[in-house]
Coordinates of C-alpha atoms in Angstrom, one line a residue:
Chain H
X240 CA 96.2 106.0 86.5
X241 CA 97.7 108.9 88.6
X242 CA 96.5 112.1 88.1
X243 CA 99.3 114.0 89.5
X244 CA 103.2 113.8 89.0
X245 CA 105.4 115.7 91.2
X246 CA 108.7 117.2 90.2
X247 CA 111.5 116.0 90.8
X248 CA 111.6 112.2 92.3
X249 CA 114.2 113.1 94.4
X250 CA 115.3 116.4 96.6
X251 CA 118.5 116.6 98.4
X252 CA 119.2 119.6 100.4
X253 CA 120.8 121.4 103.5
X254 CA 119.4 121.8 106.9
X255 CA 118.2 125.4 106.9
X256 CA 117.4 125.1 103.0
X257 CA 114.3 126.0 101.5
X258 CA 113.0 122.5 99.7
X259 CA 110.4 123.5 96.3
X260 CA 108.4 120.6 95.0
X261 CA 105.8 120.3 92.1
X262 CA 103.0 118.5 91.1
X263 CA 101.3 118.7 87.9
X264 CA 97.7 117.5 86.9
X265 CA 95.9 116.5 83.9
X266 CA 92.4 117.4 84.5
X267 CA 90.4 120.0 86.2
X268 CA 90.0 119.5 89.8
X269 CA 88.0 120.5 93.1
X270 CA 91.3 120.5 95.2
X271 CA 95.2 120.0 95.9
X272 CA 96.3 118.1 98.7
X273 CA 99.6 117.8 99.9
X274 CA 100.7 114.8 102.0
X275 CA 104.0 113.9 104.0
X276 CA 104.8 109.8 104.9
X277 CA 107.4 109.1 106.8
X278 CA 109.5 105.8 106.1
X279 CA 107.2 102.9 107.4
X280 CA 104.3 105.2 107.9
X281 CA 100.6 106.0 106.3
X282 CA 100.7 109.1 105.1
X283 CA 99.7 112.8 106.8
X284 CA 97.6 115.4 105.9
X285 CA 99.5 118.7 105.5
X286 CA 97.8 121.3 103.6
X287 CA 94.2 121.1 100.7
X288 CA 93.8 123.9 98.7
X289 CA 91.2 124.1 96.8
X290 CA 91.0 125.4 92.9
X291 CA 89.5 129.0 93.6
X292 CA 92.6 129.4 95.6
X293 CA 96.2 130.7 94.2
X294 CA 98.0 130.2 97.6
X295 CA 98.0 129.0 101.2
X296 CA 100.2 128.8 104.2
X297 CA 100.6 126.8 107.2
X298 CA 103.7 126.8 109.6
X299 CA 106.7 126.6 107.1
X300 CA 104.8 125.0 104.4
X301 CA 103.2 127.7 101.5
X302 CA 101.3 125.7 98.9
X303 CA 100.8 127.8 95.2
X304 CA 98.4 126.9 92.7
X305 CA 98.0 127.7 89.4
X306 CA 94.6 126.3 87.7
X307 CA 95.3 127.7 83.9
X308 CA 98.9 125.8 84.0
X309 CA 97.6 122.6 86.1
X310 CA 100.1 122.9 88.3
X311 CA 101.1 123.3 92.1
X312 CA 104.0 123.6 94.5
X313 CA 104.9 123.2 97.7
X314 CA 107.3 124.9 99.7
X315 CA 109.3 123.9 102.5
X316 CA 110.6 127.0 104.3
X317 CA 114.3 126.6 107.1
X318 CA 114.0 123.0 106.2
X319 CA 115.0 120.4 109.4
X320 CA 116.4 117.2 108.9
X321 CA 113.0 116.2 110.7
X322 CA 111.3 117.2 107.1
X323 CA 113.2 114.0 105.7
X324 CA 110.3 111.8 104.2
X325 CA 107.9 111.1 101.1
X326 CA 105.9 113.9 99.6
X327 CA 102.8 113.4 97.4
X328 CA 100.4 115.4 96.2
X329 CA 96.8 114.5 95.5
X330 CA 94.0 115.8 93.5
X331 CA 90.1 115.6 93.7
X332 CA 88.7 116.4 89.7
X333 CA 85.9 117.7 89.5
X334 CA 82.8 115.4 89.2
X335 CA 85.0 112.8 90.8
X336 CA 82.6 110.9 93.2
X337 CA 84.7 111.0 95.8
X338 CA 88.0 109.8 94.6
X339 CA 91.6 111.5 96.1
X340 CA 93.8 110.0 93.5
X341 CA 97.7 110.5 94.2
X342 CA 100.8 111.2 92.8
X343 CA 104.1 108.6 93.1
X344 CA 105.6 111.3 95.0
X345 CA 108.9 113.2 96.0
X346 CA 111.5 111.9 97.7
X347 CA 112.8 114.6 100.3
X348 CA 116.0 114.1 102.0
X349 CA 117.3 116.8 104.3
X350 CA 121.2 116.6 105.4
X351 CA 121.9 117.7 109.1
Chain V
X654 CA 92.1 109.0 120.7
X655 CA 93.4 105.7 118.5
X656 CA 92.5 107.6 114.7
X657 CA 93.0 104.8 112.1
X658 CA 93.7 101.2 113.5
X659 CA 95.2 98.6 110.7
X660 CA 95.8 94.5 111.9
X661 CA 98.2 92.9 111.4
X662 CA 100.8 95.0 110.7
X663 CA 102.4 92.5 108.8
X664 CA 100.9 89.6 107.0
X665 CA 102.9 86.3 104.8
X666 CA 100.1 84.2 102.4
X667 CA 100.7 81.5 100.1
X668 CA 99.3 81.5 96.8
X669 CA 95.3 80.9 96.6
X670 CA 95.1 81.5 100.3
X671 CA 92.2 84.0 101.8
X672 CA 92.5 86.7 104.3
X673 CA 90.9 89.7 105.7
X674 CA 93.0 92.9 106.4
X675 CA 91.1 94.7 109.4
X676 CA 90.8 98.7 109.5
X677 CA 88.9 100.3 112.3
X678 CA 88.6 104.3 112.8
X679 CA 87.3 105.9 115.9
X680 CA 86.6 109.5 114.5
X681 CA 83.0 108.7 113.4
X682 CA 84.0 109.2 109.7
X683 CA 81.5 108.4 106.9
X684 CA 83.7 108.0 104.3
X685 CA 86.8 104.9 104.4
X686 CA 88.9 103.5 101.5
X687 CA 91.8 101.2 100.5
X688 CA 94.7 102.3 98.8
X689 CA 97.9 99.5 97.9
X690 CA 101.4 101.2 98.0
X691 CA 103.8 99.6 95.1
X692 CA 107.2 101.0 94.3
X693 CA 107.6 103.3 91.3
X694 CA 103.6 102.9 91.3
X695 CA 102.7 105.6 94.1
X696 CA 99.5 104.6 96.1
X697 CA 96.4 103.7 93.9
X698 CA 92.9 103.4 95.3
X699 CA 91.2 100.2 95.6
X700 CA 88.0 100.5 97.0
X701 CA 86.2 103.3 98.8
X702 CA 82.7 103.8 100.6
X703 CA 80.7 106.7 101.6
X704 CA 79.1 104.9 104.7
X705 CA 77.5 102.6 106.1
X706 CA 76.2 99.9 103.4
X707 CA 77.4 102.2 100.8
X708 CA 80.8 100.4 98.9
X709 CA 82.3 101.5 95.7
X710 CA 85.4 100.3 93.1
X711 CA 88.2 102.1 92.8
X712 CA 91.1 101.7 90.6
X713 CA 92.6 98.5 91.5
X714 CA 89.3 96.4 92.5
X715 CA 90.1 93.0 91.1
X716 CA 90.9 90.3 93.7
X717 CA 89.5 92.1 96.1
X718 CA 86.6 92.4 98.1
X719 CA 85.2 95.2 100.8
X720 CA 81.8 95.7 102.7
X721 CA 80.7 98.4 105.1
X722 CA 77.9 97.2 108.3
X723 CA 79.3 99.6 110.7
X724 CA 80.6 103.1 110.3
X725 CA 83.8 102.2 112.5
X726 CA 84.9 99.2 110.2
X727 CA 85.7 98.6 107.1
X728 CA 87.6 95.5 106.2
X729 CA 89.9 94.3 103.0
X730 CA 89.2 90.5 101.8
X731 CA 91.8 88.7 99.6
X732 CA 89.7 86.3 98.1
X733 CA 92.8 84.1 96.1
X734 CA 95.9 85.9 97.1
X735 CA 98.7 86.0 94.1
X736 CA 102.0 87.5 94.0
X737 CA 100.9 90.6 92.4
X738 CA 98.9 91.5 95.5
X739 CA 102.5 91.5 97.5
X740 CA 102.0 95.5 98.5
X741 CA 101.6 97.6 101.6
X742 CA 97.8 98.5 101.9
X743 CA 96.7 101.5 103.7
X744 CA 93.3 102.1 105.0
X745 CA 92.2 105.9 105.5
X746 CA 88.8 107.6 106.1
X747 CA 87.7 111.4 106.1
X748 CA 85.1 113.3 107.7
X749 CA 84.3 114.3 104.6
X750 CA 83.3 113.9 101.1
X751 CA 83.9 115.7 97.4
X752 CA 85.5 118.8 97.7
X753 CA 85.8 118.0 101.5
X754 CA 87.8 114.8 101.3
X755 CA 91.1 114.8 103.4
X756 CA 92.6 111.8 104.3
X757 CA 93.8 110.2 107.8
X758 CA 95.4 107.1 107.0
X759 CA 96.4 104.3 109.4
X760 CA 100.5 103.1 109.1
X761 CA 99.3 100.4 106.7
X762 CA 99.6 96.2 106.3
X763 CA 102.5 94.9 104.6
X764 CA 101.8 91.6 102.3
X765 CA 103.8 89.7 101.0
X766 CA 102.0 86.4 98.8
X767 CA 104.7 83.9 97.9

């Protein structure tokens, strides 16, 4: 069963928009990982952080997490239409054994 | 450098037929896995392993079988194929393991069993 459901399914926005999506957990993990697939694709690696972190950056994406609410977001900063694609995010709980268990993701569409 | 290498790319079975979904990585990674990507249903792991010999269940294991002689490959075999196995199936491996886990996935299989 997934352990993490993002918020909402489905994003429309502007080019040059700021895009905010969410994931929330159910258990108590080791990290947050946020991937991108593009239509067609396997999915990319954009940004872990892991759960003695509150926030991280890279480029135009800043990840947040929050630990006592189970929750994290992701945020898409001057948004392109090149940022169209499938978000999801992905947890490793604690004790896990190895298992990176995803959400059923964010559709992000981005109008030029 | 090739990262993740899935054949075929696409794949039609009948019912009850066998066959073996091929995923190669070139990165030297210990740990590999199969996820299946349903609609609505977001991707859900099948089976993963932490090297070499080594071969665990995931989530979705029935129907399915995997082993692990090489670091480089680890292949996906449909033993009976039915309709409900009719998914895209993504191989991915990581350097590393636990807390270090972070995928590279290859662009996937798409099955369809009639």
């Amino acid at each position: 069963s997934q352990q993490g459901e993002e918020d909402p399914q489905a994003l429309s926005i502007q080019e040059g928009e700021n895009a905010t999506m969410n994931c929330s957990y159910k258990t108590s993990i080791n990290n947050l990982q946020w991937y991108r697939q593009n239509s067609g694709r396997g999915l990319v690696h954009l940004i872990l952080i892991r759960s003695n972190e509150r926030e991280k950056h890279s480029g135009r994406l800043r990840v947040t997490l929050d630990t006592s609410k189970k929750s994290s977001s992701l945020l898409i900063t001057a948004s392109r239409a090149a940022d169209t694609a499938s978000y999801f995010c992905a947890t490793v709980p604690t004790g896990a054994n190895s298992k990176l268990t995803f959400g059923k993701g964010i559709t992000l569409s981005v109008r030029p | 450098n090739a990262g993740v290498t899935q054949t075929p790319k696409f794949q039609v079975l009948k019912t009850g037929q066998s066959m073996t979904l091929q995923c190669a990585q070139d990165m030297n990674h210990e740990y590999m896995s199969w996820y299946r990507q349903d609609p609505g249903m977001g991707l859900r792991l099948i089976h993963y392993s932490v090297g070499a010999g080594i071969t665990d269940q995931g989530e979705v294991p029935n129907g399915y079988n995997v082993s692990r002689s090489t670091t480089e490959d680890f292949p996906l075999r449909l033993l009976s194929a039915a309709p409900s196995q009719t998914s895209v199936y993504f191989c991915a491996s990581s350097y590393g393991t636990g807390n270090f886990l972070s995928l590279h996935f290859g662009n996937g299989t798409r099955l369809t069993v009639t």
